[in-house]
Structure formats: structure tokens, C-alpha cells
Coordinates of C-alpha atoms in Angstrom, one line a residue:
X1 CA 100.5 103.0 90.0
X2 CA 100.2 105.4 87.2
X3 CA 103.0 108.0 86.5
X4 CA 102.3 111.5 87.9
X5 CA 102.6 114.6 85.8
X6 CA 106.1 115.3 87.3
X7 CA 107.1 111.7 86.3
X8 CA 106.0 112.4 82.7
X9 CA 107.9 115.7 82.7
X10 CA 111.0 114.0 84.1
X11 CA 111.0 111.3 81.3
X12 CA 110.4 114.0 78.7
X13 CA 113.4 115.9 80.0
X14 CA 115.6 112.9 80.0
X15 CA 115.0 112.1 76.3
X16 CA 115.3 115.7 75.2
X17 CA 117.7 115.8 72.3
X18 CA 117.1 112.1 71.6
X19 CA 113.4 112.3 71.1
X20 CA 113.2 112.0 67.3
X21 CA 112.0 108.4 67.2
X22 CA 110.9 107.0 70.6
X23 CA 110.0 103.4 71.5
X24 CA 107.6 102.9 74.5
X25 CA 107.7 99.6 76.3
X26 CA 103.9 99.2 77.0
X27 CA 101.0 101.4 76.2
X28 CA 101.0 103.9 79.1
X29 CA 98.7 106.7 77.9
X30 CA 100.4 109.4 80.0
X31 CA 103.5 109.1 77.8
X32 CA 101.6 109.0 74.5
X33 CA 102.6 112.6 73.5
X34 CA 106.3 112.2 74.2
X35 CA 108.7 112.3 71.3
X36 CA 108.4 113.6 67.8
X37 CA 107.5 110.1 66.7
X38 CA 106.4 107.4 69.1
X39 CA 105.9 103.6 68.8
X40 CA 104.2 101.8 71.6
X41 CA 105.0 98.0 71.8
X42 CA 102.8 95.9 74.0
X43 CA 102.4 92.1 74.2
X44 CA 98.6 92.3 75.0
X45 CA 96.0 93.3 72.4
X46 CA 93.6 94.1 75.3
X47 CA 96.0 96.7 76.7
X48 CA 96.4 98.4 73.3
X49 CA 92.6 98.4 72.7
X50 CA 91.8 99.8 76.2
X51 CA 94.5 102.3 76.7
X52 CA 95.8 103.4 73.3
X53 CA 93.8 106.1 71.4
X54 CA 96.7 108.0 69.9
X55 CA 97.0 106.5 66.5
X56 CA 98.2 108.9 63.8
X57 CA 101.0 109.6 61.4
X58 CA 103.6 109.8 64.1
X59 CA 101.9 107.7 66.9
X60 CA 101.4 104.0 66.5
X61 CA 100.9 101.0 68.8
X62 CA 102.2 97.5 67.8
X63 CA 101.4 94.1 69.3
X64 CA 104.7 92.4 69.8
X65 CA 107.3 90.7 72.1
X66 CA 109.7 92.9 74.0
X67 CA 112.3 90.0 74.0
X68 CA 112.2 89.7 70.2
X69 CA 111.2 93.2 68.9
X70 CA 110.1 93.6 65.3
X71 CA 112.5 96.5 64.7
X72 CA 115.9 97.0 63.0
X73 CA 119.1 97.5 64.9
X74 CA 119.5 101.1 66.1
X75 CA 116.0 102.1 64.9
X76 CA 115.1 104.2 68.0
X77 CA 116.7 107.3 69.5
X78 CA 115.1 106.7 72.9
X79 CA 113.2 104.1 74.8
X80 CA 110.7 104.9 77.6
X81 CA 108.4 103.0 79.8
X82 CA 106.6 102.8 83.1
X83 CA 106.8 99.7 85.2
X84 CA 108.1 97.9 82.2
X85 CA 110.7 95.9 84.1
X86 CA 108.0 94.6 86.5
X87 CA 106.0 93.4 83.5
X88 CA 109.1 91.8 81.9
X89 CA 109.3 89.5 84.9
X90 CA 111.7 86.6 84.3
X91 CA 112.4 87.9 80.8
X92 CA 114.2 90.9 82.2
X93 CA 117.8 89.6 81.7
X94 CA 117.0 89.2 78.0
X95 CA 115.2 92.6 77.7
X96 CA 118.3 94.7 78.3
X97 CA 120.3 93.3 75.3
X98 CA 117.2 93.6 73.1
X99 CA 116.6 97.2 74.1
X100 CA 120.3 97.9 73.5
X101 CA 120.0 96.4 70.0
X102 CA 117.1 98.6 68.8
X103 CA 118.6 101.7 70.5
X104 CA 120.7 103.9 68.3
X105 CA 124.3 104.5 69.5
X106 CA 124.2 107.5 71.8
X107 CA 120.5 106.9 72.5
X108 CA 118.9 106.9 76.0
X109 CA 116.6 104.6 77.9
X110 CA 114.4 106.1 80.7
X111 CA 112.0 103.8 82.5
X112 CA 110.3 104.4 85.8
X113 CA 110.8 101.2 87.9
X114 CA 109.1 99.6 90.9
X115 CA 112.0 98.5 93.1
X116 CA 111.6 96.5 96.2
X117 CA 113.2 98.1 99.3
X118 CA 116.6 96.9 100.7
X119 CA 116.5 95.1 103.0
X120 CA 113.1 93.8 102.0
X121 CA 110.0 94.1 104.1
X122 CA 108.1 91.0 105.2
X123 CA 104.3 90.5 104.7
X124 CA 104.0 90.5 108.5
X125 CA 105.7 93.9 108.7
X126 CA 103.3 95.3 106.2
X127 CA 100.2 93.9 107.8
X128 CA 101.3 95.1 111.3
X129 CA 101.6 98.6 109.9
X130 CA 98.3 98.5 108.2
X131 CA 96.8 101.4 110.2
X132 CA 99.6 103.8 109.2
X133 CA 98.2 107.2 108.1
X134 CA 99.7 107.0 104.6
X135 CA 98.4 103.5 104.0
X136 CA 96.1 103.0 101.0
X137 CA 95.0 99.9 99.1
X138 CA 97.2 100.4 96.0
X139 CA 100.4 101.0 98.1
X140 CA 99.5 98.1 100.4
X141 CA 99.1 95.7 97.4
X142 CA 102.4 96.9 95.9
X143 CA 104.3 96.5 99.2
X144 CA 102.9 93.0 99.7
X145 CA 103.9 92.1 96.1
X146 CA 107.4 93.3 96.7
X147 CA 107.7 91.3 99.9
X148 CA 106.5 88.2 98.2
X149 CA 108.8 88.7 95.3
X150 CA 111.8 89.1 97.6
X151 CA 111.4 85.4 98.6
X152 CA 111.6 84.1 95.0
X153 CA 114.4 83.5 92.5
X154 CA 115.1 86.6 90.4
X155 CA 112.3 88.4 92.4
X156 CA 109.5 87.0 90.2
X157 CA 106.2 85.4 91.1
X158 CA 102.7 84.8 89.7
X159 CA 100.5 87.7 90.4
X160 CA 97.6 85.4 91.2
X161 CA 99.4 84.4 94.4
X162 CA 99.0 87.9 95.7
X163 CA 95.3 87.6 95.6
X164 CA 95.4 84.3 97.3
X165 CA 97.6 85.6 100.0
X166 CA 95.3 88.6 100.5
X167 CA 92.3 86.3 101.0
X168 CA 94.2 84.3 103.6
X169 CA 95.2 87.4 105.5
X170 CA 91.8 89.1 105.2
X171 CA 88.9 86.7 105.0
X172 CA 86.6 89.4 106.4
X173 CA 86.7 92.3 104.0
X174 CA 84.1 94.3 105.8
X175 CA 86.3 94.2 108.9
X176 CA 89.2 95.4 106.8
X177 CA 87.2 98.2 105.4
X178 CA 86.1 99.3 108.8
X179 CA 89.6 99.2 110.1
X180 CA 91.2 101.1 107.3
X181 CA 88.5 103.3 105.9
X182 CA 89.1 101.9 102.5
X183 CA 86.1 101.6 100.1
X184 CA 85.0 98.0 99.4
X185 CA 85.4 98.5 95.6
X186 CA 89.0 99.6 96.2
X187 CA 89.6 96.4 98.3
X188 CA 87.9 94.1 95.8
X189 CA 90.0 95.2 92.9
X190 CA 92.5 92.6 93.9
X191 CA 90.0 89.9 92.8
X192 CA 90.8 90.6 89.2
X193 CA 94.3 89.1 89.8
X194 CA 92.9 85.7 90.8
X195 CA 92.5 84.4 87.3
X196 CA 95.6 86.1 86.0
X197 CA 98.2 83.9 84.3
X198 CA 101.1 86.2 84.2
X199 CA 104.0 86.8 86.6
X200 CA 105.6 90.1 87.8
X201 CA 109.0 91.1 89.0
X202 CA 110.0 93.5 91.7
X203 CA 113.8 93.4 91.9
X204 CA 115.7 95.8 94.2
X205 CA 117.8 98.5 92.8
X206 CA 121.1 96.7 93.4
X207 CA 120.0 93.6 91.4
X208 CA 118.4 95.7 88.6
X209 CA 121.5 97.9 88.3
X210 CA 123.9 94.9 88.1
X211 CA 121.7 93.3 85.4
X212 CA 121.6 96.6 83.4
X213 CA 125.3 97.1 83.7
X214 CA 126.0 93.9 81.8
X215 CA 124.7 95.7 78.6
X216 CA 124.8 99.5 79.2
X217 CA 127.7 101.7 80.3
X218 CA 125.6 104.4 82.1
X219 CA 123.4 103.1 84.8
X220 CA 121.7 105.7 87.0
X221 CA 118.7 105.8 89.2
X222 CA 117.0 109.2 89.6
X223 CA 114.6 109.7 92.5
X224 CA 110.9 110.3 92.2
X225 CA 108.9 112.3 94.8
X226 CA 105.6 113.8 95.6
X227 CA 103.5 110.6 96.2
X228 CA 103.3 107.6 98.4
X229 CA 106.1 105.0 97.8
X230 CA 107.9 107.4 95.4
X231 CA 111.1 106.2 97.0
X232 CA 110.4 102.8 95.5
X233 CA 109.7 104.2 92.0
X234 CA 112.9 105.7 90.7
X235 CA 113.6 106.3 87.0
X236 CA 116.4 104.1 85.6
X237 CA 118.5 105.9 83.0
X238 CA 120.6 103.8 80.7
X239 CA 123.0 104.7 77.9

């Protein structure tokens, strides 16, 4: 779920005054023009090659590990990201101290999160509500992923399991398309997850906030709005 223009504006406002040297966790192109200087750090060369076209004197993308960043202490005035904590998966507890290390004193972190609802939904709940007017395949997949994550330690699971669960629930994709009005190409996008070897995490706000508070003194969730599931996509601000 890509950030909307208001999401981008919100992050830009949150780092105002601290935007001299910005680190982005990931290579989200919508954030590529934020900051006077911007370094994107991503662990996948394919992501950089496919989504990053902003190279220049004050824009760079680096292949590296978020849990062991190739930067000096206090190098960045701000850290931004979109869904970064989902991608961090079971490395999230180690990411907060590492982010604090490379952030200058007085700097700010602003990352849009994908937080499972509290109490969590079940997969059955989600399937039973499939015909809801606001249902769409992307939101449906995200809600399923959050429900599956809620059953796992630290809310982390292999993303390939989502595709397997989807096939078990909907062996007849034509029938699913007929029921929902979704295009088959939208439905079939889930197939790309079958061979994936990575895990994802969807912790609820309470767990995420408690984890962040072990490293940061300011922990605040700011609401997103204007799109489906915005209530599950707050911006986490840390100082």
C-alpha cells in the first residue's frame, strides 16, 4: 500500500527543521524528494534498481542492512520510511537501537506503519465480510496478513504462507472474481508471494509502542486518513 500525497506531506512536515540530512529506510520513490540531502538504505538490490531513479549530488541509494547500518553515530538529522517496520520483521527489536544510534541528538524519526487492529481480526471474520462495499484485493490481503501475524510470536510470519492460505480459501478464482468484481490480474498478484523467502511483521500499536519506548523518549502515533484501512496505517513519530 503506497503512501498517498497527504502521507508524504505529513512526513515532510514532521521532519521540517530536521531535514538537513535524511535517512530513508527503504527505497520508497514517493519520499525521494524529501530532505535537503537524502540517503535511501535498502537490503535488496532489485528494489533499488526498480524503484530508485533519483541519484544525484544530494540523493543516493545504498545497499545495506538496517540492523547494522554503514553510517557513523549521529550522522542523520531525520529518519523516514514507509512500512519499514513490517519489512524489518523479527529484526524490529534491534532496528530501534540502530536507528537511534545513527540519528543525531534532537533528531526525529517518522515512519508510516502497518499496525494490526486490536483486538485482532480472524481470517474467518475477513472472509465472511468479503462482500463489504469497501473491500478490495489489496486491503483484503493486508487484513489477512495481519490476522495471520496475530497468531505468531512477535507478529511475524513468512509471506509465502499468505499465498498458500489464499489458495486454500479460494481454489476457484473465477468464482472469487465473479463474487467481488475484482479483476483476475488483481487477484493473481498474490502468486508472486509463493516463492518469496522473506517474512513480514504486523504488530499492533501497543506492542510497537512498547518496543520503541525502550529506546526513544517520545513515542507518538499520528492518524492517517483519506483511504481504505488508513486507521491501520498511522505514522509513528520517535525522538
